[in-house]
């Protein structure tokens, strides 16, 4: 970092963190429990984490995520990320 490239400013700090729509929000919203996303095995972790964060952000307590980087029944050698329904606490 070059000191000449830095500038002091009087901008106020943000009051709260702005969360815009996520990259996958539309796809996740279209899913029903029991459905899955087919993806490259290397991407199952990232997509699974994004789906977990989406569930938390949307406060959907009755949903869970399961991932499999290698799905044996897939001829294309793709992984899966499932949106699953969990039982309501009784």
N, CA and C atoms as an extended XYZ file, in Angstrom:
270
Properties=species:S:1:pos:R:3:atomname:S:1:resname:S:1:resid:I:1 pbc="F F F"
N         0.861       -1.178        0.000 N   UNK     1
C         0.000        0.000        0.000 CA  UNK     1
C         0.897        1.228        0.000 C   UNK     1
N         0.628        2.105       -0.921 N   UNK     2
C         1.384        3.350       -1.004 CA  UNK     2
C         0.625        4.438       -0.252 C   UNK     2
N         1.329        5.179        0.582 N   UNK     3
C         0.717        6.234        1.382 CA  UNK     3
C         0.041        7.284        0.509 C   UNK     3
N         0.557        7.484       -0.698 N   UNK     4
C        -0.018        8.480       -1.608 CA  UNK     4
C        -1.421        8.073       -2.074 C   UNK     4
N        -1.736        6.772       -2.016 N   UNK     5
C        -3.039        6.284       -2.476 CA  UNK     5
C        -4.119        6.378       -1.402 C   UNK     5
N        -3.740        6.729       -0.176 N   UNK     6
C        -4.694        6.798        0.923 CA  UNK     6
C        -5.239        8.202        1.071 C   UNK     6
N        -6.471        8.285        1.550 N   UNK     7
C        -7.131        9.578        1.708 CA  UNK     7
C        -7.952        9.555        2.992 C   UNK     7
N        -7.896       10.605        3.780 N   UNK     8
C        -8.694       10.734        4.993 CA  UNK     8
C       -10.037       11.329        4.606 C   UNK     8
N       -11.131       10.775        5.187 N   UNK     9
C       -12.476       11.257        4.859 CA  UNK     9
C       -13.301       11.382        6.136 C   UNK     9
N       -14.390       12.142        6.072 N   UNK    10
C       -15.294       12.343        7.207 CA  UNK    10
C       -16.600       11.570        7.034 C   UNK    10
N       -16.581       10.460        6.329 N   UNK    11
C       -17.792        9.671        6.097 CA  UNK    11
C       -18.258        9.027        7.402 C   UNK    11
N       -19.574        9.092        7.708 N   UNK    12
C       -20.072        8.446        8.927 CA  UNK    12
C       -20.117        6.927        8.749 C   UNK    12
N       -19.954        6.178        9.837 N   UNK    13
C       -20.039        4.715        9.721 CA  UNK    13
C       -21.476        4.281        9.442 C   UNK    13
N       -21.677        3.144        8.802 N   UNK    14
C       -23.038        2.669        8.533 CA  UNK    14
C       -23.746        2.310        9.843 C   UNK    14
N       -25.053        2.538        9.901 N   UNK    15
C       -25.830        2.232       11.099 CA  UNK    15
C       -26.044        0.736       11.272 C   UNK    15
N       -26.201        0.027       10.154 N   UNK    16
C       -26.346       -1.424       10.210 CA  UNK    16
C       -25.795       -2.016        8.927 C   UNK    16
N       -25.537       -3.294        8.983 N   UNK    17
C       -24.997       -3.989        7.819 CA  UNK    17
C       -26.100       -4.166        6.783 C   UNK    17
N       -25.787       -3.814        5.564 N   UNK    18
C       -26.754       -3.946        4.482 CA  UNK    18
C       -26.587       -5.305        3.820 C   UNK    18
N       -27.639       -6.105        3.851 N   UNK    19
C       -27.606       -7.414        3.206 CA  UNK    19
C       -28.493       -7.378        1.970 C   UNK    19
N       -27.884       -7.317        0.839 N   UNK    20
C       -28.635       -7.369       -0.404 CA  UNK    20
C       -28.998       -8.806       -0.715 C   UNK    20
N       -29.682       -9.016       -1.798 N   UNK    21
C       -30.032      -10.394       -2.161 CA  UNK    21
C       -28.777      -11.198       -2.471 C   UNK    21
N       -28.784      -12.443       -2.052 N   UNK    22
C       -27.655      -13.323       -2.306 CA  UNK    22
C       -27.689      -13.856       -3.724 C   UNK    22
N       -26.592      -14.395       -4.134 N   UNK    23
C       -26.442      -14.931       -5.484 CA  UNK    23
C       -27.428      -16.065       -5.756 C   UNK    23
N       -27.702      -16.879       -4.732 N   UNK    24
C       -28.544      -18.059       -4.918 CA  UNK    24
C       -29.955      -17.897       -4.356 C   UNK    24
N       -30.317      -16.730       -3.831 N   UNK    25
C       -31.605      -16.550       -3.152 CA  UNK    25
C       -32.797      -17.002       -3.987 C   UNK    25
N       -32.831      -16.637       -5.245 N   UNK    26
C       -33.961      -16.998       -6.103 CA  UNK    26
C       -34.046      -18.517       -6.273 C   UNK    26
N       -32.906      -19.155       -6.464 N   UNK    27
C       -32.865      -20.611       -6.606 CA  UNK    27
C       -33.327      -21.290       -5.319 C   UNK    27
N       -32.814      -20.841       -4.171 N   UNK    28
C       -33.194      -21.439       -2.896 CA  UNK    28
C       -34.683      -21.245       -2.622 C   UNK    28
N       -35.218      -20.076       -2.924 N   UNK    29
C       -36.637      -19.804       -2.682 CA  UNK    29
C       -37.535      -20.696       -3.535 C   UNK    29
N       -37.049      -21.137       -4.681 N   UNK    30
C       -37.865      -21.978       -5.564 CA  UNK    30
C       -37.854      -23.448       -5.143 C   UNK    30
N       -36.970      -23.815       -4.223 N   UNK    31
C       -36.849      -25.217       -3.804 CA  UNK    31
C       -37.927      -25.596       -2.794 C   UNK    31
N       -38.335      -26.866       -2.862 N   UNK    32
C       -39.250      -27.435       -1.884 CA  UNK    32
C       -38.466      -28.459       -1.071 C   UNK    32
N       -38.842      -28.679        0.199 N   UNK    33
C       -38.146      -29.698        0.991 CA  UNK    33
C       -38.143      -31.046        0.274 C   UNK    33
N       -36.998      -31.681        0.277 N   UNK    34
C       -36.828      -32.957       -0.406 CA  UNK    34
C       -36.140      -32.814       -1.751 C   UNK    34
N       -36.116      -31.604       -2.298 N   UNK    35
C       -35.440      -31.371       -3.575 CA  UNK    35
C       -33.957      -31.117       -3.330 C   UNK    35
N       -33.172      -31.273       -4.397 N   UNK    36
C       -31.734      -31.043       -4.277 CA  UNK    36
C       -31.218      -30.251       -5.472 C   UNK    36
N       -30.033      -29.721       -5.299 N   UNK    37
C       -29.317      -29.011       -6.356 CA  UNK    37
C       -28.186      -29.922       -6.810 C   UNK    37
N       -28.075      -30.148       -8.113 N   UNK    38
C       -26.947      -30.899       -8.670 CA  UNK    38
C       -25.834      -29.898       -8.968 C   UNK    38
N       -24.612      -30.237       -8.548 N   UNK    39
C       -23.489      -29.323       -8.766 CA  UNK    39
C       -22.186      -30.107       -8.808 C   UNK    39
N       -21.129      -29.426       -9.194 N   UNK    40
C       -19.802      -30.033       -9.197 CA  UNK    40
C       -19.440      -30.439       -7.769 C   UNK    40
N       -18.772      -31.577       -7.590 N   UNK    41
C       -18.416      -32.026       -6.239 CA  UNK    41
C       -17.653      -30.980       -5.419 C   UNK    41
N       -16.804      -30.210       -6.058 N   UNK    42
C       -16.023      -29.194       -5.343 CA  UNK    42
C       -16.889      -28.037       -4.844 C   UNK    42
N       -18.109      -27.892       -5.368 N   UNK    43
C       -18.971      -26.770       -5.000 CA  UNK    43
C       -20.024      -27.130       -3.958 C   UNK    43
N       -20.145      -28.408       -3.593 N   UNK    44
C       -21.206      -28.800       -2.657 CA  UNK    44
C       -21.060      -28.105       -1.305 C   UNK    44
N       -19.844      -27.960       -0.811 N   UNK    45
C       -19.639      -27.300        0.480 CA  UNK    45
C       -20.064      -25.847        0.463 C   UNK    45
N       -19.657      -25.120       -0.562 N   UNK    46
C       -19.990      -23.695       -0.654 CA  UNK    46
C       -21.491      -23.491       -0.832 C   UNK    46
N       -22.113      -24.298       -1.679 N   UNK    47
C       -23.556      -24.157       -1.902 CA  UNK    47
C       -24.320      -24.594       -0.657 C   UNK    47
N       -23.851      -25.654       -0.002 N   UNK    48
C       -24.480      -26.082        1.246 CA  UNK    48
C       -24.403      -25.009        2.319 C   UNK    48
N       -23.247      -24.361        2.455 N   UNK    49
C       -23.103      -23.265        3.420 CA  UNK    49
C       -24.011      -22.099        3.070 C   UNK    49
N       -24.096      -21.764        1.794 N   UNK    50
C       -24.969      -20.666        1.368 CA  UNK    50
C       -26.424      -20.992        1.686 C   UNK    50
N       -26.830      -22.252        1.476 N   UNK    51
C       -28.205      -22.655        1.777 CA  UNK    51
C       -28.460      -22.591        3.285 C   UNK    51
N       -27.499      -23.003        4.097 N   UNK    52
C       -27.637      -22.885        5.561 CA  UNK    52
C       -27.807      -21.429        5.980 C   UNK    52
N       -27.008      -20.547        5.419 N   UNK    53
C       -27.113      -19.118        5.738 CA  UNK    53
C       -28.452      -18.556        5.281 C   UNK    53
N       -28.938      -18.992        4.124 N   UNK    54
C       -30.238      -18.537        3.620 CA  UNK    54
C       -31.342      -18.970        4.580 C   UNK    54
N       -31.294      -20.223        5.043 N   UNK    55
C       -32.294      -20.730        5.992 CA  UNK    55
C       -32.270      -19.893        7.270 C   UNK    55
N       -31.082      -19.607        7.774 N   UNK    56
C       -30.947      -18.811        8.996 CA  UNK    56
C       -31.458      -17.388        8.776 C   UNK    56
N       -31.085      -16.781        7.652 N   UNK    57
C       -31.495      -15.409        7.343 CA  UNK    57
C       -33.011      -15.306        7.185 C   UNK    57
N       -33.628      -16.319        6.602 N   UNK    58
C       -35.082      -16.326        6.391 CA  UNK    58
C       -35.843      -16.857        7.607 C   UNK    58
N       -35.113      -17.269        8.642 N   UNK    59
C       -35.687      -17.782        9.896 CA  UNK    59
C       -36.623      -18.965        9.661 C   UNK    59
N       -36.177      -19.886        8.850 N   UNK    60
C       -36.954      -21.091        8.557 CA  UNK    60
C       -36.411      -22.217        9.436 C   UNK    60
N       -36.981      -22.356       10.626 N   UNK    61
C       -36.450      -23.283       11.630 CA  UNK    61
C       -36.739      -24.740       11.327 C   UNK    61
N       -37.662      -25.033       10.444 N   UNK    62
C       -38.022      -26.422       10.160 CA  UNK    62
C       -37.308      -26.979        8.929 C   UNK    62
N       -36.218      -26.334        8.509 N   UNK    63
C       -35.469      -26.799        7.341 CA  UNK    63
C       -34.024      -27.116        7.717 C   UNK    63
N       -33.445      -28.059        6.994 N   UNK    64
C       -32.048      -28.446        7.206 CA  UNK    64
C       -31.400      -28.706        5.854 C   UNK    64
N       -30.090      -28.865        5.869 N   UNK    65
C       -29.312      -29.074        4.642 CA  UNK    65
C       -28.496      -30.348        4.784 C   UNK    65
N       -28.402      -31.097        3.711 N   UNK    66
C       -27.516      -32.268        3.648 CA  UNK    66
C       -26.776      -32.190        2.326 C   UNK    66
N       -25.479      -32.473        2.363 N   UNK    67
C       -24.667      -32.427        1.146 CA  UNK    67
C       -23.993      -33.768        0.900 C   UNK    67
N       -23.734      -34.036       -0.358 N   UNK    68
C       -22.960      -35.217       -0.757 CA  UNK    68
C       -22.117      -34.818       -1.950 C   UNK    68
N       -20.813      -34.822       -1.772 N   UNK    69
C       -19.944      -34.422       -2.882 CA  UNK    69
C       -19.866      -35.504       -3.953 C   UNK    69
N       -20.140      -36.742       -3.563 N   UNK    70
C       -20.169      -37.845       -4.538 CA  UNK    70
C       -21.478      -38.588       -4.355 C   UNK    70
N       -22.342      -38.512       -5.350 N   UNK    71
C       -23.649      -39.160       -5.296 CA  UNK    71
C       -23.588      -40.389       -6.187 C   UNK    71
N       -23.608      -41.590       -5.603 N   UNK    72
C       -23.369      -42.823       -6.368 CA  UNK    72
C       -24.318      -43.047       -7.544 C   UNK    72
N       -25.562      -42.601       -7.451 N   UNK    73
C       -26.532      -42.860       -8.513 CA  UNK    73
C       -26.393      -41.901       -9.696 C   UNK    73
N       -25.453      -40.969       -9.627 N   UNK    74
C       -25.307      -39.957      -10.679 CA  UNK    74
C       -24.247      -40.380      -11.688 C   UNK    74
N       -24.669      -40.518      -12.933 N   UNK    75
C       -23.737      -40.906      -13.994 CA  UNK    75
C       -22.792      -39.769      -14.377 C   UNK    75
N       -23.204      -38.522      -14.113 N   UNK    76
C       -22.373      -37.363      -14.473 CA  UNK    76
C       -21.336      -37.042      -13.401 C   UNK    76
N       -21.273      -37.847      -12.324 N   UNK    77
C       -20.347      -37.607      -11.209 CA  UNK    77
C       -20.541      -36.233      -10.576 C   UNK    77
N       -21.783      -35.844      -10.370 N   UNK    78
C       -22.096      -34.569       -9.739 CA  UNK    78
C       -22.464      -34.783       -8.279 C   UNK    78
N       -22.250      -33.756       -7.469 N   UNK    79
C       -22.650      -33.786       -6.070 CA  UNK    79
C       -24.077      -33.296       -5.920 C   UNK    79
N       -24.577      -33.363       -4.687 N   UNK    80
C       -25.944      -32.936       -4.395 CA  UNK    80
C       -25.963      -32.102       -3.120 C   UNK    80
N       -26.892      -31.132       -3.089 N   UNK    81
C       -27.184      -30.362       -1.883 CA  UNK    81
C       -28.694      -30.413       -1.703 C   UNK    81
N       -29.153      -31.065       -0.622 N   UNK    82
C       -30.578      -31.235       -0.372 CA  UNK    82
C       -31.104      -30.208        0.615 C   UNK    82
N       -32.342      -29.791        0.377 N   UNK    83
C       -33.109      -29.003        1.332 CA  UNK    83
C       -34.078      -29.982        1.984 C   UNK    83
N       -33.941      -30.183        3.284 N   UNK    84
C       -34.741      -31.181        3.987 CA  UNK    84
C       -35.643      -30.532        5.022 C   UNK    84
N       -36.773      -31.173        5.264 N   UNK    85
C       -37.695      -30.735        6.298 CA  UNK    85
C       -37.343      -31.447        7.599 C   UNK    85
N       -37.368      -30.712        8.696 N   UNK    86
C       -37.137      -31.314       10.007 CA  UNK    86
C       -38.451      -31.332       10.764 C   UNK    86
N       -38.562      -32.213       11.734 N   UNK    87
C       -39.791      -32.297       12.525 CA  UNK    87
C       -39.888      -31.089       13.442 C   UNK    87
N       -41.123      -30.630       13.624 N   UNK    88
C       -41.376      -29.550       14.575 CA  UNK    88
C       -41.178      -30.093       15.991 C   UNK    88
N       -40.535      -29.344       16.884 N   UNK    89
C       -40.406      -29.814       18.264 CA  UNK    89
C       -41.779      -29.935       18.915 C   UNK    89
N       -42.006      -31.050       19.654 N   UNK    90
C       -43.328      -31.226       20.269 CA  UNK    90
C       -43.345      -30.874       21.731 C   UNK    90
